Short mmCIF file of C-alpha atoms and ligand atoms in Angstrom, two decimals:
data_model
loop_
_atom_site.label_atom_id
_atom_site.label_comp_id
_atom_site.label_asym_id
_atom_site.label_seq_id
_atom_site.Cartn_x
_atom_site.Cartn_y
_atom_site.Cartn_z
CA MET A 1 82.75 123.02 91.82
CA ASN A 2 81.60 123.84 89.15
CA PRO A 3 77.85 121.96 88.64
CA GLU A 4 77.15 122.99 84.69
CA ALA A 5 80.01 121.69 83.19
CA ARG A 6 79.90 119.26 80.66
CA LEU A 7 81.72 116.89 79.02
CA VAL A 8 80.38 115.90 75.82
CA LEU A 9 81.69 112.78 74.27
CA LYS A 10 82.10 111.83 70.16
CA PRO A 11 79.18 110.10 68.70
CA GLY A 12 80.25 105.87 69.23
CA ARG A 13 82.60 107.12 71.89
CA GLU A 14 80.61 106.22 74.50
CA LYS A 15 81.08 102.54 74.76
CA SER A 16 83.29 102.24 77.11
CA LEU A 17 81.93 104.15 79.52
CA ARG A 18 77.74 102.10 78.86
CA HIS A 19 80.76 99.15 80.27
CA ARG A 20 81.45 101.15 83.08
CA HIS A 21 84.42 102.06 82.19
CA PRO A 22 86.20 104.82 84.08
CA TRP A 23 88.78 106.26 81.99
CA ILE A 24 87.29 109.15 79.23
CA PHE A 25 90.61 109.60 77.25
CA SER A 26 91.62 113.36 75.17
CA GLY A 27 90.25 111.90 72.18
CA ALA A 28 87.17 110.59 72.62
CA VAL A 29 85.73 113.70 74.15
CA ASP A 30 84.13 115.83 71.49
CA ARG A 31 83.45 119.40 73.35
CA VAL A 32 83.81 120.82 76.57
CA GLU A 33 80.63 123.18 77.82
CA GLY A 34 81.30 125.66 80.93
CA GLU A 35 84.92 126.14 82.31
CA PRO A 36 86.14 123.01 84.35
CA ALA A 37 89.06 123.75 87.25
CA MET A 38 91.30 120.76 87.21
CA GLY A 39 90.54 118.04 89.83
CA ASP A 40 85.97 119.25 88.53
CA THR A 41 83.67 116.68 88.86
CA VAL A 42 81.75 117.24 85.55
CA THR A 43 79.34 115.49 83.45
CA VAL A 44 79.43 113.21 80.67
CA VAL A 45 77.10 112.83 78.17
CA ALA A 46 77.13 111.51 74.68
CA ARG A 47 76.67 113.09 71.78
CA ASP A 48 72.52 113.26 71.86
CA GLY A 49 72.40 114.06 75.80
CA ALA A 50 72.33 111.20 77.50
CA PHE A 51 73.79 111.10 80.51
CA LEU A 52 76.72 108.67 81.11
CA ALA A 53 78.87 109.28 84.52
CA ARG A 54 79.93 111.99 86.76
CA ALA A 55 84.06 112.67 86.60
CA ALA A 56 86.66 113.48 87.63
CA TYR A 57 87.85 116.66 85.32
CA ASN A 58 91.63 116.61 84.30
CA PRO A 59 92.31 118.50 81.43
CA GLN A 60 96.35 118.23 81.77
CA SER A 61 95.92 114.61 81.83
CA GLN A 62 95.50 112.47 78.46
CA ILE A 63 92.81 110.69 80.59
CA ARG A 64 90.82 113.17 80.03
CA ALA A 65 88.32 113.36 83.41
CA ARG A 66 87.65 109.34 86.43
CA ALA A 67 84.90 108.22 86.61
CA TRP A 68 82.97 108.97 90.03
CA SER A 69 79.58 108.03 89.50
CA PHE A 70 77.70 105.95 86.40
CA ASP A 71 74.21 106.89 88.43
CA PRO A 72 72.83 110.09 87.41
CA ALA A 73 71.07 110.26 90.94
CA GLN A 74 74.65 110.39 92.64
CA ILE A 75 76.33 114.05 93.39
CA VAL A 76 80.14 113.97 94.56
CA ASP A 77 80.01 115.02 97.93
CA GLU A 78 81.91 115.22 100.85
CA ALA A 79 78.87 112.39 101.64
CA PHE A 80 79.31 110.30 98.61
CA LEU A 81 83.06 110.33 98.42
CA LYS A 82 83.65 108.97 102.86
CA ALA A 83 80.51 106.22 101.81
CA ARG A 84 83.02 104.92 99.08
CA LEU A 85 86.24 104.70 101.51
CA GLN A 86 83.81 103.27 104.62
CA GLY A 87 82.89 100.37 101.74
CA ALA A 88 86.12 99.67 100.71
CA ILE A 89 87.05 99.65 103.85
CA ASP A 90 83.94 97.64 104.91
CA ARG A 91 84.78 95.13 101.57
CA ARG A 92 88.09 94.44 104.07
CA SER A 93 87.11 93.70 107.33
CA VAL A 94 87.81 89.84 106.68
CA MET A 95 90.88 89.91 105.68
CA ARG A 96 92.23 91.57 108.66
CA PRO A 97 93.70 88.22 111.06
CA GLY A 98 97.11 87.65 110.93
CA SER A 99 98.54 90.76 109.70
CA ASP A 100 97.46 94.48 110.94
CA ALA A 101 99.14 95.40 107.40
CA LEU A 102 96.46 95.92 104.62
CA ARG A 103 95.63 97.78 101.31
CA LEU A 104 92.82 99.14 102.15
CA VAL A 105 91.62 101.33 98.92
CA HIS A 106 93.25 100.02 95.95
CA GLY A 107 91.87 102.92 93.32
CA GLU A 108 89.25 102.93 90.36
CA SER A 109 88.36 99.27 91.23
CA ASP A 110 86.92 100.85 95.11
CA GLY A 111 85.56 103.48 92.51
CA LEU A 112 87.87 105.70 93.78
CA PRO A 113 90.42 106.54 91.11
CA GLY A 114 93.27 107.52 92.24
CA LEU A 115 94.09 106.76 95.16
CA VAL A 116 95.83 104.14 97.63
CA ALA A 117 95.31 103.30 100.89
CA ASP A 118 97.09 101.15 102.59
CA ARG A 119 97.72 100.79 106.55
CA TYR A 120 100.85 99.81 108.57
CA GLY A 121 99.78 99.08 112.14
CA ASP A 122 98.22 102.77 113.53
CA THR A 123 100.36 104.07 110.57
CA LEU A 124 98.06 105.34 107.24
CA VAL A 125 99.56 106.01 104.08
CA LEU A 126 97.92 107.40 100.62
CA GLN A 127 98.71 107.58 97.17
CA ILE A 128 97.63 110.25 95.61
CA LEU A 129 97.66 110.69 91.62
CA SER A 130 95.11 111.60 90.01
CA ALA A 131 93.82 115.55 89.17
CA GLY A 132 89.82 114.11 90.87
CA ALA A 133 92.13 112.39 94.05
CA GLU A 134 93.60 115.39 94.58
CA ARG A 135 90.50 117.86 93.86
CA TRP A 136 89.34 116.40 97.51
CA ARG A 137 92.99 115.77 98.74
CA SER A 138 92.50 117.10 102.41
CA LEU A 139 88.89 114.92 103.07
CA TRP A 140 91.11 111.40 102.86
CA ALA A 141 93.27 111.22 105.50
CA PRO A 142 90.78 112.80 108.57
CA ALA A 143 88.07 110.08 107.23
CA LEU A 144 90.09 106.85 106.75
CA ALA A 145 91.39 107.32 110.46
CA GLN A 146 87.87 108.02 112.33
CA MET A 147 87.07 104.90 109.77
CA THR A 148 89.64 102.76 110.96
CA GLY A 149 90.97 104.15 114.54
CA ALA A 150 94.98 105.40 113.40
CA SER A 151 96.63 108.02 114.14
CA ALA A 152 99.26 108.71 111.88
CA ALA A 153 98.91 109.88 107.72
CA PHE A 154 101.59 109.57 105.89
CA GLU A 155 101.47 111.21 102.01
CA ARG A 156 103.83 109.00 99.47
CA SER A 157 102.16 110.96 96.35
CA ASP A 158 105.88 110.42 94.73
CA VAL A 159 104.79 108.86 92.23
CA GLU A 160 105.71 108.46 87.86
CA VAL A 161 102.66 109.22 87.10
CA ARG A 162 100.68 112.34 89.13
CA THR A 163 103.52 113.80 86.03
CA LEU A 164 101.37 111.95 83.40
CA GLU A 165 98.46 113.90 84.91
CA GLY A 166 100.25 117.25 85.77
CA LEU A 167 101.21 117.29 88.79
CA PRO A 168 103.84 117.79 90.88
CA PRO A 169 105.65 115.09 93.44
CA ARG A 170 104.95 115.23 96.61
CA THR A 171 105.23 113.45 100.22
CA GLY A 172 105.03 114.78 103.44
CA ALA A 173 103.16 114.37 106.96
CA LEU A 174 99.60 114.98 106.09
CA MET A 175 98.52 113.01 110.31
CA GLY A 176 99.98 112.96 113.22
CA ALA A 177 104.14 112.81 113.19
CA VAL A 178 106.60 111.99 110.69
CA PRO A 179 106.54 107.90 110.77
CA THR A 180 109.36 105.91 110.79
CA GLY A 181 110.72 101.65 110.84
CA VAL A 182 106.28 101.34 111.21
CA ARG A 183 106.29 98.41 112.90
CA ILE A 184 104.51 96.01 111.02
CA VAL A 185 103.22 91.62 111.40
CA GLU A 186 102.00 89.71 108.13
CA ASP A 187 100.80 85.77 109.53
CA GLY A 188 103.46 86.16 112.43
CA ILE A 189 106.26 87.37 111.45
CA SER A 190 107.34 91.39 112.06
CA TYR A 191 108.68 93.09 109.55
CA GLU A 192 110.11 96.95 110.17
CA VAL A 193 108.60 98.99 107.29
CA ASP A 194 109.56 102.34 106.53
CA VAL A 195 107.40 104.08 104.60
CA VAL A 196 109.03 107.34 104.60
CA HIS A 197 111.54 106.55 101.75
CA GLY A 198 110.91 102.43 101.07
CA GLN A 199 109.61 101.93 97.60
CA LYS A 200 105.90 102.31 96.98
CA THR A 201 104.68 103.08 100.04
CA GLY A 202 107.39 100.94 102.76
CA PHE A 203 106.60 97.12 101.58
CA TYR A 204 105.05 95.18 98.63
CA LEU A 205 101.46 94.53 100.07
CA ASP A 206 100.50 92.55 97.50
CA GLN A 207 102.37 89.84 98.19
CA ARG A 208 100.98 88.82 101.43
CA GLU A 209 98.99 85.88 99.91
CA ASN A 210 101.99 84.12 97.71
CA ARG A 211 104.15 84.76 100.60
CA ALA A 212 101.86 82.16 102.24
CA LEU A 213 102.64 80.34 100.47
CA ALA A 214 106.14 81.04 99.56
CA ARG A 215 106.74 79.70 103.32
CA THR A 216 104.13 76.45 102.85
CA LEU A 217 106.81 75.69 100.20
CA ALA A 218 110.12 76.02 101.21
CA ALA A 219 109.84 73.72 105.27
CA GLY A 220 113.32 72.06 104.97
CA GLY A 221 114.73 73.55 101.24
CA ASP A 222 117.38 75.22 99.97
CA VAL A 223 115.61 78.99 98.41
CA LEU A 224 116.34 81.81 96.25
CA ASN A 225 114.36 84.58 96.66
CA ALA A 226 115.25 87.24 93.75
CA PHE A 227 114.17 90.84 94.29
CA CYS A 228 113.99 90.86 97.75
CA TYR A 229 113.56 94.47 98.63
CA THR A 230 113.55 93.68 102.45
CA GLY A 231 112.98 90.22 103.00
CA GLY A 232 109.64 89.62 102.05
CA PHE A 233 109.94 86.35 100.89
CA SER A 234 112.42 84.98 102.58
CA LEU A 235 111.32 85.52 106.15
CA ALA A 236 108.13 83.46 104.83
CA ALA A 237 110.45 81.11 103.66
CA LEU A 238 112.13 80.87 106.89
CA ALA A 239 109.50 81.05 109.20
CA GLY A 240 108.07 78.46 106.81
CA GLY A 241 111.43 75.87 107.77
CA ALA A 242 113.98 76.71 104.44
CA ARG A 243 117.33 75.19 105.18
CA HIS A 244 118.47 77.91 103.54
CA VAL A 245 117.37 81.37 101.57
CA SER A 246 119.41 82.75 99.26
CA SER A 247 117.80 86.95 98.64
CA MET A 248 119.90 89.59 96.27
CA ASP A 249 118.90 92.58 95.22
CA THR A 250 120.69 95.67 93.89
CA SER A 251 119.12 97.96 96.45
CA GLU A 252 122.40 97.75 99.08
CA GLU A 253 118.80 99.82 101.59
CA ALA A 254 116.27 96.68 100.91
CA LEU A 255 119.66 93.64 101.87
CA ALA A 256 119.62 96.08 104.82
CA GLY A 257 116.63 96.29 106.09
CA ALA A 258 115.87 92.84 105.18
CA ARG A 259 118.95 91.50 107.55
CA ARG A 260 117.55 93.63 110.28
CA ASN A 261 114.28 92.55 109.66
CA VAL A 262 115.47 88.60 110.43
CA GLU A 263 116.77 90.05 113.63
CA LEU A 264 113.72 91.43 114.17
CA ASN A 265 111.74 87.60 114.08
CA GLY A 266 115.04 86.26 116.00
CA LEU A 267 115.88 83.74 113.18
CA ASP A 268 118.50 82.26 112.62
CA VAL A 269 121.37 84.65 110.31
CA GLY A 270 122.96 81.55 109.64
CA LYS A 271 120.80 79.94 107.05
CA ALA A 272 120.30 83.69 105.20
CA GLU A 273 122.33 84.87 102.68
CA TRP A 274 121.81 88.36 101.60
CA VAL A 275 123.60 88.75 97.63
CA ALA A 276 123.97 92.47 96.52
CA ALA A 277 124.17 92.10 92.77
CA ASP A 278 121.67 92.31 89.22
CA VAL A 279 119.81 89.07 88.99
CA PHE A 280 120.27 89.10 85.72
CA GLY A 281 124.44 88.37 86.46
CA GLN A 282 123.96 87.08 88.84
CA LEU A 283 121.25 83.86 87.94
CA ARG A 284 124.08 82.63 85.14
CA LYS A 285 127.09 82.94 87.42
CA LEU A 286 124.55 80.40 89.47
CA ARG A 287 124.85 77.84 87.10
CA ASP A 288 128.04 77.98 86.64
CA GLN A 289 128.50 77.51 90.52
CA GLY A 290 126.36 74.20 89.81
CA LYS A 291 124.22 75.78 91.75
CA HIS A 292 120.65 74.27 92.28
CA TYR A 293 117.37 74.68 94.85
CA SER A 294 113.48 73.43 96.19
CA LEU A 295 112.42 76.47 95.57
CA ILE A 296 112.84 79.86 93.97
CA VAL A 297 111.30 83.50 93.64
CA LEU A 298 111.39 85.29 90.93
CA ASP A 299 109.34 88.61 91.76
CA PRO A 300 111.43 91.62 89.64
CA PRO A 301 110.39 95.51 89.10
CA LYS A 302 107.72 96.69 86.45
CA PHE A 303 109.99 95.74 83.09
CA ALA A 304 107.21 96.90 81.75
CA PRO A 305 106.24 100.72 82.79
CA THR A 306 103.88 101.41 79.45
CA GLU A 307 102.89 99.17 76.18
CA LYS A 308 105.48 101.14 74.32
CA HIS A 309 108.76 98.76 76.26
CA VAL A 310 106.81 95.39 76.83
CA ALA A 311 109.69 93.66 73.51
CA ASN A 312 112.08 94.17 75.75
CA ALA A 313 110.12 93.51 79.07
CA ALA A 314 109.51 89.67 77.37
CA ARG A 315 112.77 89.52 76.38
CA ALA A 316 114.06 90.47 80.80
CA TYR A 317 111.03 87.97 81.83
CA LYS A 318 112.45 85.23 79.37
CA ASP A 319 115.35 85.65 80.69
CA ILE A 320 115.43 85.07 84.36
CA ASN A 321 112.70 82.83 84.02
CA LEU A 322 115.00 80.93 81.79
CA TRP A 323 118.11 80.84 84.04
CA ALA A 324 115.43 80.68 87.33
CA MET A 325 114.54 77.22 86.06
CA LYS A 326 117.77 75.85 84.30
CA LEU A 327 118.47 76.62 89.11
CA LEU A 328 115.30 74.42 89.67
CA ALA A 329 116.06 70.88 91.52
CA PRO A 330 113.92 68.17 90.94
CA GLY A 331 110.84 68.81 91.66
CA GLY A 332 111.39 72.40 92.42
CA HIS A 333 109.21 74.80 93.12
CA LEU A 334 109.00 78.37 91.19
CA LEU A 335 107.06 81.30 91.82
CA THR A 336 107.48 83.61 89.39
CA PHE A 337 105.56 87.47 88.51
CA SER A 338 104.95 89.91 86.54
CA CYS A 339 103.38 93.63 87.69
CA SER A 340 103.45 94.81 85.28
CA GLY A 341 99.95 96.10 83.92
CA ALA A 342 101.14 96.26 79.63
CA VAL A 343 102.65 92.18 79.96
CA ASN A 344 98.85 90.67 80.52
CA ALA A 345 98.45 86.86 82.13
CA ASP A 346 98.14 85.67 78.97
CA LEU A 347 100.99 87.34 77.59
CA PHE A 348 102.93 86.02 81.25
CA HIS A 349 101.70 82.52 80.13
CA LYS A 350 102.93 82.38 77.59
CA ILE A 351 106.61 84.40 77.50
CA VAL A 352 107.39 82.11 80.59
CA ALA A 353 105.75 78.30 78.47
CA GLY A 354 108.64 80.64 76.48
CA ALA A 355 111.70 80.12 78.78
CA ALA A 356 110.85 76.88 79.70
CA ALA A 357 111.28 75.33 75.93
CA ASP A 358 115.18 76.98 76.25
CA ALA A 359 115.94 76.13 79.10
CA ARG A 360 114.07 72.09 78.57
CA VAL A 361 112.42 71.84 81.91
CA ASP A 362 109.89 70.01 82.01
CA LEU A 363 107.30 72.32 84.29
CA GLN A 364 103.64 71.59 85.67
CA ILE A 365 101.03 74.72 86.27
CA ARG A 366 100.25 73.78 90.02
CA ARG A 367 98.06 77.58 89.99
CA HIS A 368 97.65 81.07 88.99
CA LEU A 369 98.64 83.42 91.52
CA GLU A 370 97.78 86.97 91.25
CA ALA A 371 97.42 90.35 94.19
CA GLY A 372 95.68 89.53 97.99
CA LEU A 373 92.47 90.19 98.52
CA ASP A 374 92.46 93.26 99.10
CA HIS A 375 93.88 94.09 96.30
CA PRO A 376 89.89 93.43 94.66
CA VAL A 377 90.12 94.74 90.80
CA SER A 378 86.98 95.63 88.96
CA ILE A 379 85.77 93.37 86.74
CA HIS A 380 85.07 96.53 84.51
CA PHE A 381 88.62 97.25 84.87
CA PRO A 382 90.96 95.55 83.39
CA GLU A 383 93.62 97.61 83.91
CA GLY A 384 93.66 96.94 87.88
CA GLU A 385 94.94 93.23 87.36
CA TYR A 386 98.20 94.36 87.14
CA LEU A 387 100.39 91.45 89.37
CA LYS A 388 100.01 87.67 87.69
CA GLY A 389 101.96 85.22 88.96
CA LEU A 390 102.39 81.23 87.85
CA TRP A 391 103.49 77.97 90.73
CA LEU A 392 105.69 76.04 88.86
CA GLN A 393 106.48 72.43 90.01
CA ALA A 394 109.42 70.39 87.35
CA ALA A 395 109.27 67.17 87.61
CA ALA A 396 110.56 65.08 89.85
N1 SAH B 401 108.99 90.29 96.56
C1 SAH B 401 109.88 91.56 97.07
C2 SAH B 401 109.64 92.86 96.48
C3 SAH B 401 110.18 92.97 94.83
S1 SAH B 401 110.75 94.26 94.02
C4 SAH B 401 108.60 91.02 98.23
O1 SAH B 401 108.11 90.45 98.61
O2 SAH B 401 108.67 91.77 99.14
C5 SAH B 401 111.70 93.83 93.34
C6 SAH B 401 112.93 94.83 93.66
O3 SAH B 401 113.74 94.22 92.45
C7 SAH B 401 113.26 96.15 94.37
O4 SAH B 401 113.80 96.07 95.44
C8 SAH B 401 114.73 96.24 93.75
O5 SAH B 401 115.35 96.55 94.43
C9 SAH B 401 114.79 95.51 93.37
N2 SAH B 401 115.95 95.76 91.47
C10 SAH B 401 115.67 95.84 90.24
N3 SAH B 401 116.69 95.95 89.38
C11 SAH B 401 116.82 94.34 90.35
C12 SAH B 401 117.77 93.75 89.10
N4 SAH B 401 118.94 94.06 88.02
N5 SAH B 401 119.10 92.66 90.28
C13 SAH B 401 118.70 92.79 91.67
N6 SAH B 401 117.56 93.49 91.59
C14 SAH B 401 117.14 94.26 91.54
#
């Protein structure tokens, strides 16, 4: 730790920090005073020396520093970071009923840049994604375990963004034994979560409230769940009384997990169909077969990992939405999502509207959808609003 080190910004480049946006890009830095190491806390000042923030320094990233605090009186130490963790947990105390899995820490939006912590029953899964979070690595798991009563913690820092931060990927047990097949319960439905090999930290916790919505829309209907992963929306639909649920994914492991989850809940396996296929081709096939569905869920992977992928992503989103719309029965519902941070809600809306025009389908927006309450978005950090969706209904 080098408390003397300072980052002096170029004239005029202090604006975003004054608006409490936590990122300081390399181009905004005029000079570094002192010799901060990667992850050290530096004081960020404007050209005239005015205090702006205390931030974690990363000489290897385009995001040269990430602000921990905008309060000049605040020292960044263990007590400060533990208070941030406790604050994140306290905010979630009202969000637990019905589920023993939730996101405890959501990075920048919880004032802890680069730290993600998910709770699956008694197991914590952490992603350490910034130099600052890495610098304090040994603190997170024991502190969170003490605050929550969790008994094991596993690290899943095998995420592309670590490379951009100059950090190697890393996975492994942080506390307790390496967990296999962690059981969770979400709104009365059990899921087995593979926190070691599964996608993200093992489960798409962000879709919890939207799965609950799907459950209410599924009763008595024929449901299509494209990009089903381990069957989150499929199980919600079956539990909601769907007549038949057809689910697709290209990942055989994901489909195998989904099947196990149906059995785990004693749901009628005869009502569930699992298709290992590419959604893009499969939707066209279903159209050729004259199929129609009362509820379709489209929750694809991140088509636009960065800004430069937006044009291609827009085409892909339009394509799947257009074909899904053609498969809607009269009065049918479409829950359509994008988790690409680079595609904002307004653009997503326009893409979907374009798809509806080309599909010649009349649709109403019933509601705008977003990530669940345990994925808060800091008002100063719009990048945190990555998941957006629309609940659309076709004319009867
Ligand atoms: N809705 C899920 C999460 C979906 S994640 C839930 O609530 O749990 C996206 C999924 O899409 C992944 O499982 C991935 O394997 C799958 N996938 C990616 N590209 C695909 C494609 N072209 N066709 C079918 N599935 C695809």
